[in-house]
Amino acid sequence: MSDPTTTPLPDDPTAPIPAPGSGRTEAPAPGAEQPEAEPGADAAQPEAAPAEPAAEEEPEPFSDGPPPLPEPMLVLDGALPPAAAAAPEVDHGTCASCGGGFDEEGWCTQCGERRPDPRHHVTSAPSASVAGVCDRGRRHRDNEDAMALWADDGQPGRAVLVVCDGVSSAPRSAEASLAAAEAALEQLRGSGDPEQRHDRAARAAADAVSAVAGESHRDAPSCTYVSAVVEDDRASVASIGDSRAYWLPDDGEPQRLTSDDSMAEEQVRAGIPRAEAEAGPLAHTITRWLGPDSPDHRPGTTVHDVAAPGWLLLASDGLWNYASDPADLAAVVRSVGSRVGHSPAPLAQGLVDWANEQGGADNITVALARCGDARQDGTHG
């Protein structure tokens, strides 16, 4: 059965189809009788509430294109800041192996070799008659030797030399040896009785080593010590440990001016031949040293006449290991001097090179003062 309330479909197929039950009726035909309005039909009907306006949608960012760039400003009564200059290239040194340059971290940009520590090879020539070289040698990774020299060409005949050898088995000995040498030099450069200055210098050097150690005395650093003050044709020498001082005159008998504080020296005093004792397993076991755990910081001292022409030589065991006897060492000095000349700086370097040629088993330090006939140019007659 058909629904009597269903609105008939329009004849025009393109016309919209009313929704079912919408109550929509067809308009009456022309001339058709209009139904009478029911009483009260003309009463005012309540107006419908106005519809709320639809919210405007937010436009997409930059939907109309990118924003315009600001217009450039004209700066009046002033100058624009200058453009930053390019940083200058820094020269970090040249690699001795390949000639390439080192980068800021110390690596060669060509062969990759590490830049040597400046401490590995140190030279000093404070005057024409005094010079020294401190070298790592060939077998040690670090250089634990140190030296400190003072001289003044305006004060000929005066010089101060200090050599310290850090004990390899103790930590931070490289720092300790350098601190000791520099502290001692400050005391020895002063005036007064040389022996008293040596005592003050040894105490200052010992305090410097203790400062490096800090509060840790269990594994404290330590070093040997030898120093010389040259004044008025005399050399006053002090030592602790087995670093040595030699007097090597041009004419006359060479002499060792210091006595080692070592087990080898004790064996020699007991009658063992020196060559045998210094080649034995206890050769470099020292009995006195600078450090917070040392039993004694008082140096052994001596004074020697250096008025005759000759060399005052201070050295660590890296040199005298290969020529311990004074006569043997004097012969080496003459041989090297015949090749490199007799000025202190090239002679000290030549002696270090000679020790490296013998094996370079230890750090090597050589400090030289030309005495007796020193001239302003460092040469001698």
Short mmCIF file of C-alpha atoms in Angstrom, two decimals:
data_model
loop_
_atom_site.label_atom_id
_atom_site.label_comp_id
_atom_site.label_asym_id
_atom_site.label_seq_id
_atom_site.Cartn_x
_atom_site.Cartn_y
_atom_site.Cartn_z
CA MET A 1 0.00 0.00 0.00
CA SER A 2 1.32 3.42 -0.93
CA ASP A 3 2.11 6.01 1.71
CA PRO A 4 -0.58 8.75 1.37
CA THR A 5 1.89 11.29 2.70
CA THR A 6 4.46 10.60 0.02
CA THR A 7 5.00 13.53 -2.28
CA PRO A 8 4.71 12.56 -5.93
CA LEU A 9 7.90 12.71 -7.93
CA PRO A 10 8.32 15.71 -10.24
CA ASP A 11 7.87 15.32 -13.97
CA ASP A 12 11.17 17.11 -14.63
CA PRO A 13 13.90 14.51 -14.19
CA THR A 14 16.44 17.23 -13.37
CA ALA A 15 14.42 18.72 -10.54
CA PRO A 16 15.54 17.93 -7.00
CA ILE A 17 13.68 15.13 -5.32
CA PRO A 18 12.12 16.20 -2.03
CA ALA A 19 13.05 14.24 1.03
CA PRO A 20 10.50 11.71 2.20
CA GLY A 21 8.09 13.07 4.78
CA SER A 22 9.18 16.63 4.25
CA GLY A 23 5.52 17.72 4.05
CA ARG A 24 6.14 19.50 0.79
CA THR A 25 2.95 19.79 -1.37
CA GLU A 26 2.36 20.80 -4.90
CA ALA A 27 1.20 24.31 -5.68
CA PRO A 28 -2.56 24.42 -6.54
CA ALA A 29 -3.50 24.60 -10.15
CA PRO A 30 -4.62 27.94 -11.59
CA GLY A 31 -8.29 28.64 -10.83
CA ALA A 32 -8.39 26.06 -8.20
CA GLU A 33 -10.24 26.87 -5.06
CA GLN A 34 -8.08 28.02 -2.23
CA PRO A 35 -8.87 26.50 1.12
CA GLU A 36 -10.16 28.86 3.73
CA ALA A 37 -7.84 29.82 6.44
CA GLU A 38 -8.66 28.43 9.78
CA PRO A 39 -9.51 30.85 12.54
CA GLY A 40 -6.49 32.19 14.20
CA ALA A 41 -4.31 31.32 11.28
CA ASP A 42 -3.31 34.96 10.87
CA ALA A 43 -1.79 35.07 14.34
CA ALA A 44 1.79 36.09 14.43
CA GLN A 45 4.17 33.22 14.52
CA PRO A 46 7.40 33.49 16.56
CA GLU A 47 10.39 34.41 14.45
CA ALA A 48 13.20 31.86 14.21
CA ALA A 49 16.46 32.78 15.98
CA PRO A 50 19.05 34.15 13.55
CA ALA A 51 21.78 31.64 12.66
CA GLU A 52 25.25 32.29 14.12
CA PRO A 53 27.79 33.37 11.52
CA ALA A 54 30.26 30.64 10.56
CA ALA A 55 33.76 31.05 12.03
CA GLU A 56 36.30 32.27 9.54
CA GLU A 57 39.04 29.76 8.75
CA GLU A 58 42.65 30.72 9.54
CA PRO A 59 44.68 31.16 6.35
CA GLU A 60 47.68 28.92 5.81
CA PRO A 61 51.03 30.57 6.74
CA PHE A 62 52.61 32.33 3.78
CA SER A 63 49.64 31.30 1.59
CA ASP A 64 50.06 34.61 -0.21
CA GLY A 65 53.81 34.14 -0.61
CA PRO A 66 56.84 34.96 1.59
CA PRO A 67 56.81 38.21 3.56
CA PRO A 68 58.64 41.14 1.99
CA LEU A 69 62.25 41.75 2.96
CA PRO A 70 63.02 44.85 5.03
CA GLU A 71 64.28 47.79 3.08
CA PRO A 72 67.98 48.64 3.58
CA MET A 73 68.68 51.54 5.90
CA LEU A 74 71.07 54.38 5.24
CA VAL A 75 73.50 54.97 8.14
CA LEU A 76 74.20 58.66 8.55
CA ASP A 77 77.13 60.20 10.45
CA GLY A 78 78.85 56.88 10.92
CA ALA A 79 80.70 54.08 9.22
CA LEU A 80 79.67 50.51 8.79
CA PRO A 81 81.74 48.04 10.82
CA PRO A 82 84.59 46.55 8.81
CA ALA A 83 84.25 43.02 7.56
CA ALA A 84 85.95 40.44 9.77
CA ALA A 85 89.42 39.68 8.49
CA ALA A 86 90.33 36.10 7.79
CA ALA A 87 92.23 34.47 10.65
CA PRO A 88 95.93 34.23 9.84
CA GLU A 89 97.36 30.78 9.42
CA VAL A 90 99.36 29.62 12.44
CA ASP A 91 102.67 27.86 11.90
CA HIS A 92 102.71 24.85 14.23
CA GLY A 93 106.15 23.73 13.13
CA THR A 94 107.69 21.53 10.48
CA CYS A 95 108.02 17.77 10.66
CA ALA A 96 111.66 16.71 10.65
CA SER A 97 110.79 13.36 9.04
CA CYS A 98 108.99 14.51 5.90
CA GLY A 99 109.01 18.31 5.85
CA GLY A 100 105.24 18.58 6.25
CA GLY A 101 103.49 20.94 8.63
CA PHE A 102 102.01 20.07 12.00
CA ASP A 103 98.36 20.80 12.71
CA GLU A 104 97.09 22.51 15.85
CA GLU A 105 96.95 19.19 17.70
CA GLY A 106 100.58 18.41 16.90
CA TRP A 107 100.23 15.81 14.15
CA CYS A 108 102.04 16.01 10.81
CA THR A 109 99.52 16.62 8.04
CA GLN A 110 101.56 14.52 5.59
CA CYS A 111 103.09 11.54 7.39
CA GLY A 112 101.03 11.58 10.60
CA GLU A 113 104.02 11.71 12.93
CA ARG A 114 103.58 13.31 16.34
CA ARG A 115 105.36 16.60 16.99
CA PRO A 116 108.18 16.06 19.49
CA ASP A 117 107.77 17.43 22.99
CA PRO A 118 109.95 20.57 23.30
CA ARG A 119 111.37 19.06 26.47
CA HIS A 120 112.89 16.22 24.44
CA HIS A 121 115.73 18.43 23.27
CA VAL A 122 116.67 21.63 25.09
CA THR A 123 119.61 23.93 24.41
CA SER A 124 120.89 26.90 26.37
CA ALA A 125 123.75 29.32 25.73
CA PRO A 126 123.54 32.25 28.16
CA SER A 127 126.97 33.55 27.17
CA ALA A 128 129.81 32.94 24.73
CA SER A 129 131.64 30.78 27.26
CA VAL A 130 128.73 28.75 28.74
CA ALA A 131 126.29 26.39 27.02
CA GLY A 132 124.41 23.17 27.53
CA VAL A 133 122.26 20.56 25.80
CA CYS A 134 119.63 18.32 27.42
CA ASP A 135 118.37 15.46 25.24
CA ARG A 136 115.92 12.57 25.58
CA GLY A 137 118.33 10.02 24.10
CA ARG A 138 117.23 7.15 21.91
CA ARG A 139 115.53 4.67 24.20
CA HIS A 140 113.48 6.67 26.68
CA ARG A 141 110.02 7.93 25.83
CA ASP A 142 110.43 11.11 27.91
CA ASN A 143 113.26 13.38 28.96
CA GLU A 144 113.51 13.45 32.75
CA ASP A 145 116.83 15.34 32.79
CA ALA A 146 116.88 19.09 33.30
CA MET A 147 119.43 21.89 33.42
CA ALA A 148 119.58 25.56 34.38
CA LEU A 149 122.47 27.82 33.36
CA TRP A 150 123.43 31.41 34.08
CA ALA A 151 126.27 33.52 32.72
CA ASP A 152 126.74 37.07 31.50
CA ASP A 153 129.22 38.25 28.90
CA GLY A 154 129.37 41.48 30.86
CA GLN A 155 130.73 39.53 33.84
CA PRO A 156 133.38 37.23 32.35
CA GLY A 157 134.66 34.52 34.62
CA ARG A 158 131.31 34.09 36.43
CA ALA A 159 128.90 31.26 35.73
CA VAL A 160 126.36 28.98 37.40
CA LEU A 161 125.51 25.51 36.10
CA VAL A 162 122.90 23.07 37.47
CA VAL A 163 122.05 19.58 36.19
CA CYS A 164 119.34 17.30 37.61
CA ASP A 165 118.41 13.78 36.54
CA GLY A 166 114.87 12.64 37.36
CA VAL A 167 114.56 9.11 38.70
CA SER A 168 112.70 7.11 36.05
CA SER A 169 111.03 4.75 38.51
CA ALA A 170 109.35 7.65 40.37
CA PRO A 171 106.28 9.52 39.04
CA ARG A 172 106.47 13.11 37.77
CA SER A 173 110.25 13.11 37.94
CA ALA A 174 110.53 15.19 34.78
CA GLU A 175 108.63 17.99 36.50
CA ALA A 176 110.65 17.52 39.67
CA SER A 177 114.05 17.73 37.99
CA LEU A 178 113.18 20.96 36.17
CA ALA A 179 111.68 22.55 39.27
CA ALA A 180 114.77 21.61 41.28
CA ALA A 181 117.22 22.99 38.71
CA GLU A 182 115.42 26.30 38.40
CA ALA A 183 115.01 26.75 42.16
CA ALA A 184 118.69 26.03 42.78
CA LEU A 185 119.79 28.47 40.07
CA GLU A 186 117.97 31.33 41.75
CA GLN A 187 119.89 30.74 44.97
CA LEU A 188 123.28 30.22 43.33
CA ARG A 189 123.12 33.41 41.26
CA GLY A 190 123.26 35.52 44.39
CA SER A 191 126.26 36.71 46.34
CA GLY A 192 127.98 35.51 49.45
CA ASP A 193 129.95 32.47 50.42
CA PRO A 194 129.58 29.81 47.67
CA GLU A 195 129.31 26.93 50.15
CA GLN A 196 126.44 28.63 51.96
CA ARG A 197 124.77 29.31 48.64
CA HIS A 198 125.08 25.62 47.80
CA ASP A 199 123.33 24.70 51.05
CA ARG A 200 120.49 27.14 50.36
CA ALA A 201 120.25 25.96 46.76
CA ALA A 202 119.98 22.30 47.77
CA ARG A 203 117.23 23.11 50.27
CA ALA A 204 115.36 25.18 47.69
CA ALA A 205 115.69 22.37 45.14
CA ALA A 206 114.42 19.81 47.66
CA ASP A 207 111.47 22.04 48.52
CA ALA A 208 110.67 22.40 44.82
CA VAL A 209 110.58 18.62 44.39
CA SER A 210 108.33 18.30 47.45
CA ALA A 211 106.00 20.92 45.97
CA VAL A 212 105.67 18.81 42.84
CA ALA A 213 104.87 15.79 44.99
CA GLY A 214 102.18 17.68 46.91
CA GLU A 215 100.76 15.63 49.74
CA SER A 216 101.54 12.29 48.10
CA HIS A 217 104.83 11.15 49.59
CA ARG A 218 104.13 7.48 49.03
CA ASP A 219 104.98 7.66 45.32
CA ALA A 220 106.98 10.88 45.41
CA PRO A 221 109.13 12.18 42.53
CA SER A 222 112.87 12.42 43.00
CA CYS A 223 116.02 13.48 41.16
CA THR A 224 119.78 13.79 41.41
CA TYR A 225 121.56 17.12 41.65
CA VAL A 226 124.91 18.62 40.71
CA SER A 227 125.77 22.32 40.59
CA ALA A 228 128.80 24.53 40.09
CA VAL A 229 129.52 28.18 40.77
CA VAL A 230 132.49 29.67 38.89
CA GLU A 231 133.98 32.84 40.37
CA ASP A 232 137.49 34.25 40.68
CA ASP A 233 139.10 31.31 38.85
CA ARG A 234 137.58 28.83 41.30
CA ALA A 235 134.74 26.38 40.87
CA SER A 236 132.71 25.36 43.92
CA VAL A 237 130.76 22.18 43.23
CA ALA A 238 127.91 20.42 45.08
CA SER A 239 126.22 17.10 44.36
CA ILE A 240 123.56 14.68 45.56
CA GLY A 241 123.16 11.38 43.71
CA ASP A 242 125.19 10.29 40.69
CA SER A 243 125.20 13.29 38.33
CA ARG A 244 128.81 14.40 38.00
CA ALA A 245 131.19 17.33 37.54
CA TYR A 246 134.56 17.00 35.75
CA TRP A 247 137.49 19.32 35.31
CA LEU A 248 139.14 18.75 31.94
CA PRO A 249 142.18 21.04 31.52
CA ASP A 250 143.82 21.52 28.14
CA ASP A 251 147.09 20.50 29.74
CA GLY A 252 147.29 18.41 32.86
CA GLU A 253 145.38 15.56 34.45
CA PRO A 254 141.59 15.42 34.06
CA GLN A 255 139.68 15.00 37.33
CA ARG A 256 136.25 13.98 38.52
CA LEU A 257 135.19 16.56 41.09
CA THR A 258 132.22 14.71 42.61
CA SER A 259 131.69 11.42 44.37
CA ASP A 260 128.57 9.43 43.51
CA ASP A 261 125.93 8.59 46.12
CA SER A 262 125.30 5.14 44.67
CA MET A 263 125.67 1.43 45.36
CA ALA A 264 128.32 1.25 42.64
CA GLU A 265 130.43 3.80 44.49
CA GLU A 266 129.99 1.82 47.70
CA GLN A 267 131.24 -1.27 45.90
CA VAL A 268 134.26 0.62 44.59
CA ARG A 269 135.10 1.72 48.13
CA ALA A 270 134.80 -1.91 49.15
CA GLY A 271 137.47 -2.88 46.60
CA ILE A 272 135.48 -3.90 43.53
CA PRO A 273 137.02 -2.50 40.30
CA ARG A 274 135.13 0.56 39.09
CA ALA A 275 134.50 -0.85 35.61
CA GLU A 276 132.94 -3.94 37.16
CA ALA A 277 130.85 -2.04 39.69
CA GLU A 278 129.54 0.43 37.12
CA ALA A 279 128.56 -2.41 34.79
CA GLY A 280 126.74 -4.37 37.51
CA PRO A 281 123.01 -4.52 38.29
CA LEU A 282 123.36 -1.97 41.12
CA ALA A 283 125.34 0.54 39.06
CA HIS A 284 122.61 3.19 39.06
CA THR A 285 120.99 2.51 42.40
CA ILE A 286 121.44 5.82 44.21
CA THR A 287 121.66 6.15 47.98
CA ARG A 288 120.89 9.87 48.23
CA TRP A 289 118.60 12.06 46.16
CA LEU A 290 116.32 15.09 46.22
CA GLY A 291 112.75 14.34 47.21
CA PRO A 292 110.37 14.24 50.16
CA ASP A 293 111.36 10.64 50.91
CA SER A 294 115.11 11.33 50.87
CA PRO A 295 117.02 10.67 54.10
CA ASP A 296 119.37 13.62 53.56
CA HIS A 297 119.40 16.75 51.41
CA ARG A 298 122.82 18.07 52.35
CA PRO A 299 125.09 18.14 49.30
CA GLY A 300 128.66 17.00 49.17
CA THR A 301 130.81 19.99 48.21
CA THR A 302 134.29 20.69 46.90
CA VAL A 303 136.27 23.62 45.49
CA HIS A 304 138.70 23.39 42.60
CA ASP A 305 141.07 25.83 40.90
CA VAL A 306 140.03 26.51 37.29
CA ALA A 307 142.49 29.28 36.44
CA ALA A 308 144.21 27.18 33.78
CA PRO A 309 142.56 26.86 30.35
CA GLY A 310 140.10 24.00 30.30
CA TRP A 311 136.49 22.82 30.49
CA LEU A 312 134.28 22.52 33.53
CA LEU A 313 131.77 19.85 32.53
CA LEU A 314 128.61 18.81 34.38
CA ALA A 315 126.73 15.77 33.09
CA SER A 316 124.06 13.22 33.85
CA ASP A 317 124.87 9.53 33.62
CA GLY A 318 123.52 9.48 30.05
CA LEU A 319 126.94 10.86 29.02
CA TRP A 320 129.37 9.43 31.54
CA ASN A 321 127.92 5.91 31.17
CA TYR A 322 130.04 5.71 28.02
CA ALA A 323 133.17 7.41 29.39
CA SER A 324 133.26 7.31 33.18
CA ASP A 325 136.99 7.69 33.67
CA PRO A 326 138.15 11.35 33.51
CA ALA A 327 140.93 10.55 31.04
CA ASP A 328 138.49 8.72 28.75
CA LEU A 329 136.02 11.58 28.87
CA ALA A 330 138.77 14.14 28.16
CA ALA A 331 139.76 12.12 25.09
CA VAL A 332 136.16 12.17 23.85
CA VAL A 333 135.97 15.94 24.34
CA ARG A 334 139.15 16.44 22.34
CA SER A 335 137.93 14.15 19.57
CA VAL A 336 134.53 15.79 19.30
CA GLY A 337 136.07 19.26 19.54
CA SER A 338 138.37 18.52 16.62
CA ARG A 339 135.26 17.94 14.47
CA VAL A 340 132.78 20.55 15.70
CA GLY A 341 135.04 23.25 17.09
CA HIS A 342 135.79 24.42 20.60
CA SER A 343 132.92 26.79 21.31
CA PRO A 344 130.65 25.61 24.14
CA ALA A 345 127.38 25.26 22.23
CA PRO A 346 128.56 23.08 19.32
CA LEU A 347 130.82 21.09 21.65
CA ALA A 348 127.93 20.31 24.04
CA GLN A 349 125.77 19.24 21.10
CA GLY A 350 128.60 17.15 19.70
CA LEU A 351 128.99 15.32 23.02
CA VAL A 352 125.26 14.58 23.14
CA ASP A 353 125.41 13.29 19.57
CA TRP A 354 128.37 11.10 20.51
CA ALA A 355 126.44 9.61 23.46
CA ASN A 356 123.49 8.87 21.18
CA GLU A 357 125.84 7.17 18.74
CA GLN A 358 126.96 4.89 21.57
CA GLY A 359 123.36 3.81 22.09
CA GLY A 360 121.59 6.71 23.82
CA ALA A 361 120.33 4.35 26.51
CA ASP A 362 119.43 7.18 28.90
CA ASN A 363 118.61 10.87 28.87
CA ILE A 364 121.74 12.92 28.19
CA THR A 365 122.66 16.31 29.64
CA VAL A 366 125.93 18.16 29.08
CA ALA A 367 126.68 21.62 30.55
CA LEU A 368 130.01 23.30 29.75
CA ALA A 369 131.85 26.37 31.02
CA ARG A 370 135.07 27.44 29.35
CA CYS A 371 137.49 28.56 32.05
CA GLY A 372 140.97 30.05 32.28
CA ASP A 373 141.26 31.80 28.94
CA ALA A 374 137.64 32.48 28.01
CA ARG A 375 137.12 35.32 25.58
CA GLN A 376 134.00 37.19 24.67
CA ASP A 377 133.60 35.06 21.54
CA GLY A 378 133.85 31.81 23.52
CA THR A 379 137.01 30.65 21.76
CA HIS A 380 140.24 29.82 23.50
CA GLY A 381 143.91 29.84 22.61
#
